[in-house]
Amino acid sequence: MMTENNLLSAKALKKCATGIAGFDEITFGGLPQGRPTLIAGGAGSGKTMFGMEFIVNGITKFDEPGIYVTFEERQIDLSRNFASVGFDLDQLVADGKIIIDHIPLSRSDYQETGDFDLDGLFIRLGMHVKKIGAKRIVLDTIEVLFSTFSEHAIIRSELQRLFGWFKENNLTAVITGEAGAKSLTRYGLEEYVADCVIYLDNRIDDQIATRRLRIIKYRGSTHGLDEYPYLIGRDGVNVLPLSSLGLQSLAPTERISSGIPRLDTMFSAGGYYRGSSILISGMAGCGKSSMAAAFAAAAVARGERCVYFAFEESEAQIIRNMASIGIDLNPGVKSGLLIFSCTRPTQYGLEMHLARMHKIIRDLSPDVIVVDPISNLITAGSDRQVKAMLTRLIDFLKIKEITSFYTDLTRGGDVAESTQEAVSSLMDTWLLLGYVEGNGERNRVLNILKSRGMAHSNQMREFILSDDGIDLVDVYASGEKVLTGAARLAQESKEEWELLRSQKERELNRLMFGEKEKSIEREIARLQAELLLEKTRSRLENEESERSSQIIAETRKKMEEHRGADLE
């Protein structure tokens, strides 16, 4: 028995997946099935690409044949153009999966006379639908179809008939339309007739182009309301569903190494949490990129994939510079586990940067990423925009459980424990690299400002870069002073000398005590021998005395016996 919910679900608007990356997510399933959708936008916004990808994906991913009606470009031109994104239109035509119908319409060839209708077009399309069993159709573009006629009322009437014909034949239709000066489309009618309207915008801000997509309306369905950046690349259209992200990530307990063993010991967990976000901030030259490289190299050593987004140096520069401090990134690059993506921040707008990073991450599925540095993105947008972009990126990475490492340049005069983009609150772990000046030297020091979910050391460590790599050593704290560099080495040498001297004194004292102990033992032995001698002498004297007394007594008795003394 069908429940009320099942009944409602059965009556709900069915959707037709486009197969366009990200688009089906923001529309919660795709375009309205069996209904017309208007794709409006200016020149170069990607309307034709969207329409053709909708048809080709329908064939290759959903086994739904389609019809592509073009009023401007010939089939041979479309085949050549779309071969660059891997679409073999000629083969699809040969397989009977697609019909590309080029209908040339030119005002010089046609004359508007009497009543005008689209009956001829309907017959033509009906034959195509019947021939291949089409489920999808694209008309590119609507303006050309009506360009030879001037009656506004006729255009409105025929538009309604055209869109109605699609519904009657259960065709999911995409109709492209050029943007008008004061309306979405040139005639200002199509958006009211269509069930779904998508607007593609190719915007130029500060000489930087950014493509954005917006769903203007979608009858019978909820949908994302924001503007979404999108890319047109070698694999077609990619939409970044930014606003659908949120605090939905899990919290893995697995730890991964920072690439610096001594730093790992500063965390009670023995490293960073997997899937967390790590920020290292500091002034120029303090070693932020070196820590990023160590983190990337550690990931490669674990057999994990790392994408390194660099906004300041080229891949060759980074590899050369890191080799100078003993971090060899070449094996990772050669194995394909370390992939560099190096661009200038000014090459794209922030949204395009985000869309591009989103696509690379989605294509490569890395375990960790590095963004070096985020501070350079300020040149492509305001602080608020950079923070919004990074918020979206971090949310996306956390949902994917990808550990992310960011470097941030703090400028002279900035408060050390702050970031220009105010993104520290977004980060799970925040490390600060700074300088300690004294005794004519500047030495690097590192400390952990925060690390959510684990205890960590509050001690500063001297950060040392050498030919053997990165090392952290304890600083020397003396009263209110912290000694680093040569001062620390001098203090440590002094302490070592004091320790050595103390050890020698203790050894000398031990030897002297031993000699004295032996001397006392000898004296005790001498006295014991003397005592024994005295005891022996005393014993002998006593024995002699007793013997003498005995002899005297025996002699006296004999003398009495000899004298015949009276018997008692």
mmCIF file of N, CA and C in Angstrom, residues 279-282 373-387 390 407-425 430:
data_model
loop_
_atom_site.group_PDB
_atom_site.id
_atom_site.type_symbol
_atom_site.label_atom_id
_atom_site.label_comp_id
_atom_site.label_asym_id
_atom_site.label_seq_id
_atom_site.Cartn_x
_atom_site.Cartn_y
_atom_site.Cartn_z
ATOM 1 N N LEU A 279 47.820 26.098 9.588
ATOM 2 C CA LEU A 279 48.295 27.396 9.102
ATOM 3 C C LEU A 279 49.658 27.679 9.704
ATOM 4 N N ILE A 280 50.609 28.067 8.869
ATOM 5 C CA ILE A 280 51.900 28.542 9.347
ATOM 6 C C ILE A 280 52.041 29.980 8.873
ATOM 7 N N SER A 281 52.197 30.891 9.798
ATOM 8 C CA SER A 281 52.322 32.299 9.431
ATOM 9 C C SER A 281 53.650 32.838 9.925
ATOM 10 N N GLY A 282 54.115 33.867 9.261
ATOM 11 C CA GLY A 282 55.389 34.450 9.639
ATOM 12 C C GLY A 282 55.859 35.432 8.605
ATOM 13 N N PRO A 373 51.507 31.014 -1.000
ATOM 14 C CA PRO A 373 50.883 31.379 0.269
ATOM 15 C C PRO A 373 49.478 31.902 0.024
ATOM 16 N N ILE A 374 48.651 31.901 1.061
ATOM 17 C CA ILE A 374 47.298 32.434 0.891
ATOM 18 C C ILE A 374 47.315 33.958 0.871
ATOM 19 N N SER A 375 48.343 34.559 1.430
ATOM 20 C CA SER A 375 48.407 36.021 1.493
ATOM 21 C C SER A 375 48.490 36.644 0.103
ATOM 22 N N ASN A 376 49.029 35.931 -0.885
ATOM 23 C CA ASN A 376 49.109 36.493 -2.230
ATOM 24 C C ASN A 376 47.742 36.611 -2.891
ATOM 25 N N LEU A 377 46.749 35.880 -2.384
ATOM 26 C CA LEU A 377 45.409 35.957 -2.969
ATOM 27 C C LEU A 377 44.783 37.318 -2.734
ATOM 28 N N ILE A 378 45.358 38.101 -1.830
ATOM 29 C CA ILE A 378 44.838 39.450 -1.574
ATOM 30 C C ILE A 378 44.862 40.289 -2.856
ATOM 31 N N THR A 379 45.804 39.988 -3.747
ATOM 32 C CA THR A 379 45.885 40.747 -4.997
ATOM 33 C C THR A 379 44.723 40.453 -5.926
ATOM 34 N N ALA A 380 43.979 39.382 -5.659
ATOM 35 C CA ALA A 380 42.842 39.022 -6.512
ATOM 36 C C ALA A 380 41.507 39.334 -5.859
ATOM 37 N N GLY A 381 41.511 39.905 -4.669
ATOM 38 C CA GLY A 381 40.253 40.213 -4.002
ATOM 39 C C GLY A 381 40.511 40.876 -2.667
ATOM 40 N N SER A 382 39.429 41.274 -2.014
ATOM 41 C CA SER A 382 39.553 41.933 -0.716
ATOM 42 C C SER A 382 39.787 40.891 0.383
ATOM 43 N N ASP A 383 40.110 41.372 1.585
ATOM 44 C CA ASP A 383 40.313 40.463 2.711
ATOM 45 C C ASP A 383 39.064 39.628 2.958
ATOM 46 N N ARG A 384 37.904 40.285 2.907
ATOM 47 C CA ARG A 384 36.643 39.575 3.154
ATOM 48 C C ARG A 384 36.395 38.504 2.103
ATOM 49 N N GLN A 385 36.720 38.831 0.842
ATOM 50 C CA GLN A 385 36.509 37.853 -0.227
ATOM 51 C C GLN A 385 37.473 36.674 -0.091
ATOM 52 N N VAL A 386 38.725 36.973 0.282
ATOM 53 C CA VAL A 386 39.704 35.892 0.463
ATOM 54 C C VAL A 386 39.259 34.965 1.592
ATOM 55 N N LYS A 387 38.763 35.563 2.681
ATOM 56 C CA LYS A 387 38.310 34.726 3.802
ATOM 57 C C LYS A 387 37.126 33.854 3.381
ATOM 58 N N LEU A 390 38.480 31.009 1.248
ATOM 59 C CA LEU A 390 39.185 29.990 2.029
ATOM 60 C C LEU A 390 38.220 29.195 2.907
ATOM 61 N N THR A 407 50.296 28.488 4.051
ATOM 62 C CA THR A 407 51.299 29.437 4.536
ATOM 63 C C THR A 407 50.731 30.836 4.385
ATOM 64 N N ASP A 408 51.145 31.720 5.307
ATOM 65 C CA ASP A 408 50.615 33.078 5.288
ATOM 66 C C ASP A 408 51.734 34.041 5.649
ATOM 67 N N LEU A 409 51.915 35.045 4.807
ATOM 68 C CA LEU A 409 52.967 36.032 5.021
ATOM 69 C C LEU A 409 52.430 37.163 5.878
ATOM 70 N N THR A 410 53.072 37.397 7.020
ATOM 71 C CA THR A 410 52.750 38.576 7.821
ATOM 72 C C THR A 410 53.786 39.643 7.498
ATOM 73 N N ARG A 411 53.284 40.849 7.285
ATOM 74 C CA ARG A 411 54.174 41.918 6.879
ATOM 75 C C ARG A 411 54.714 42.657 8.092
ATOM 76 N N GLY A 412 55.781 43.405 7.878
ATOM 77 C CA GLY A 412 56.335 44.218 8.947
ATOM 78 C C GLY A 412 55.296 45.202 9.441
ATOM 79 N N GLY A 413 55.126 45.296 10.724
ATOM 80 C CA GLY A 413 54.120 46.195 11.284
ATOM 81 C C GLY A 413 52.849 45.483 11.652
ATOM 82 N N ASP A 414 52.621 44.282 11.057
ATOM 83 C CA ASP A 414 51.439 43.519 11.432
ATOM 84 C C ASP A 414 51.626 42.955 12.837
ATOM 85 N N VAL A 415 50.501 42.752 13.507
ATOM 86 C CA VAL A 415 50.570 42.036 14.770
ATOM 87 C C VAL A 415 50.939 40.601 14.470
ATOM 88 N N ALA A 416 51.969 40.092 15.138
ATOM 89 C CA ALA A 416 52.481 38.763 14.779
ATOM 90 C C ALA A 416 51.411 37.687 14.881
ATOM 91 N N GLU A 417 50.637 37.741 15.987
ATOM 92 C CA GLU A 417 49.648 36.684 16.196
ATOM 93 C C GLU A 417 48.318 37.074 15.565
ATOM 94 N N SER A 418 48.358 37.370 14.292
ATOM 95 C CA SER A 418 47.153 37.661 13.520
ATOM 96 C C SER A 418 47.481 37.399 12.069
ATOM 97 N N THR A 419 46.433 37.248 11.269
ATOM 98 C CA THR A 419 46.637 37.069 9.842
ATOM 99 C C THR A 419 45.890 38.167 9.123
ATOM 100 N N GLN A 420 46.427 38.594 7.999
ATOM 101 C CA GLN A 420 45.814 39.694 7.272
ATOM 102 C C GLN A 420 44.404 39.332 6.829
ATOM 103 N N GLU A 421 44.194 38.058 6.501
ATOM 104 C CA GLU A 421 42.897 37.634 6.005
ATOM 105 C C GLU A 421 41.965 37.194 7.140
ATOM 106 N N ALA A 422 42.459 37.277 8.398
ATOM 107 C CA ALA A 422 41.663 36.889 9.566
ATOM 108 C C ALA A 422 41.106 35.479 9.416
ATOM 109 N N VAL A 423 41.968 34.565 8.970
ATOM 110 C CA VAL A 423 41.528 33.187 8.736
ATOM 111 C C VAL A 423 41.993 32.236 9.832
ATOM 112 N N SER A 424 42.700 32.765 10.839
ATOM 113 C CA SER A 424 43.246 31.855 11.853
ATOM 114 C C SER A 424 42.140 31.104 12.579
ATOM 115 N N SER A 425 40.968 31.732 12.722
ATOM 116 C CA SER A 425 39.873 31.057 13.414
ATOM 117 C C SER A 425 39.357 29.856 12.624
ATOM 118 N N TRP A 430 47.616 26.196 14.365
ATOM 119 C CA TRP A 430 48.247 27.443 13.915
ATOM 120 C C TRP A 430 49.660 27.515 14.490
#
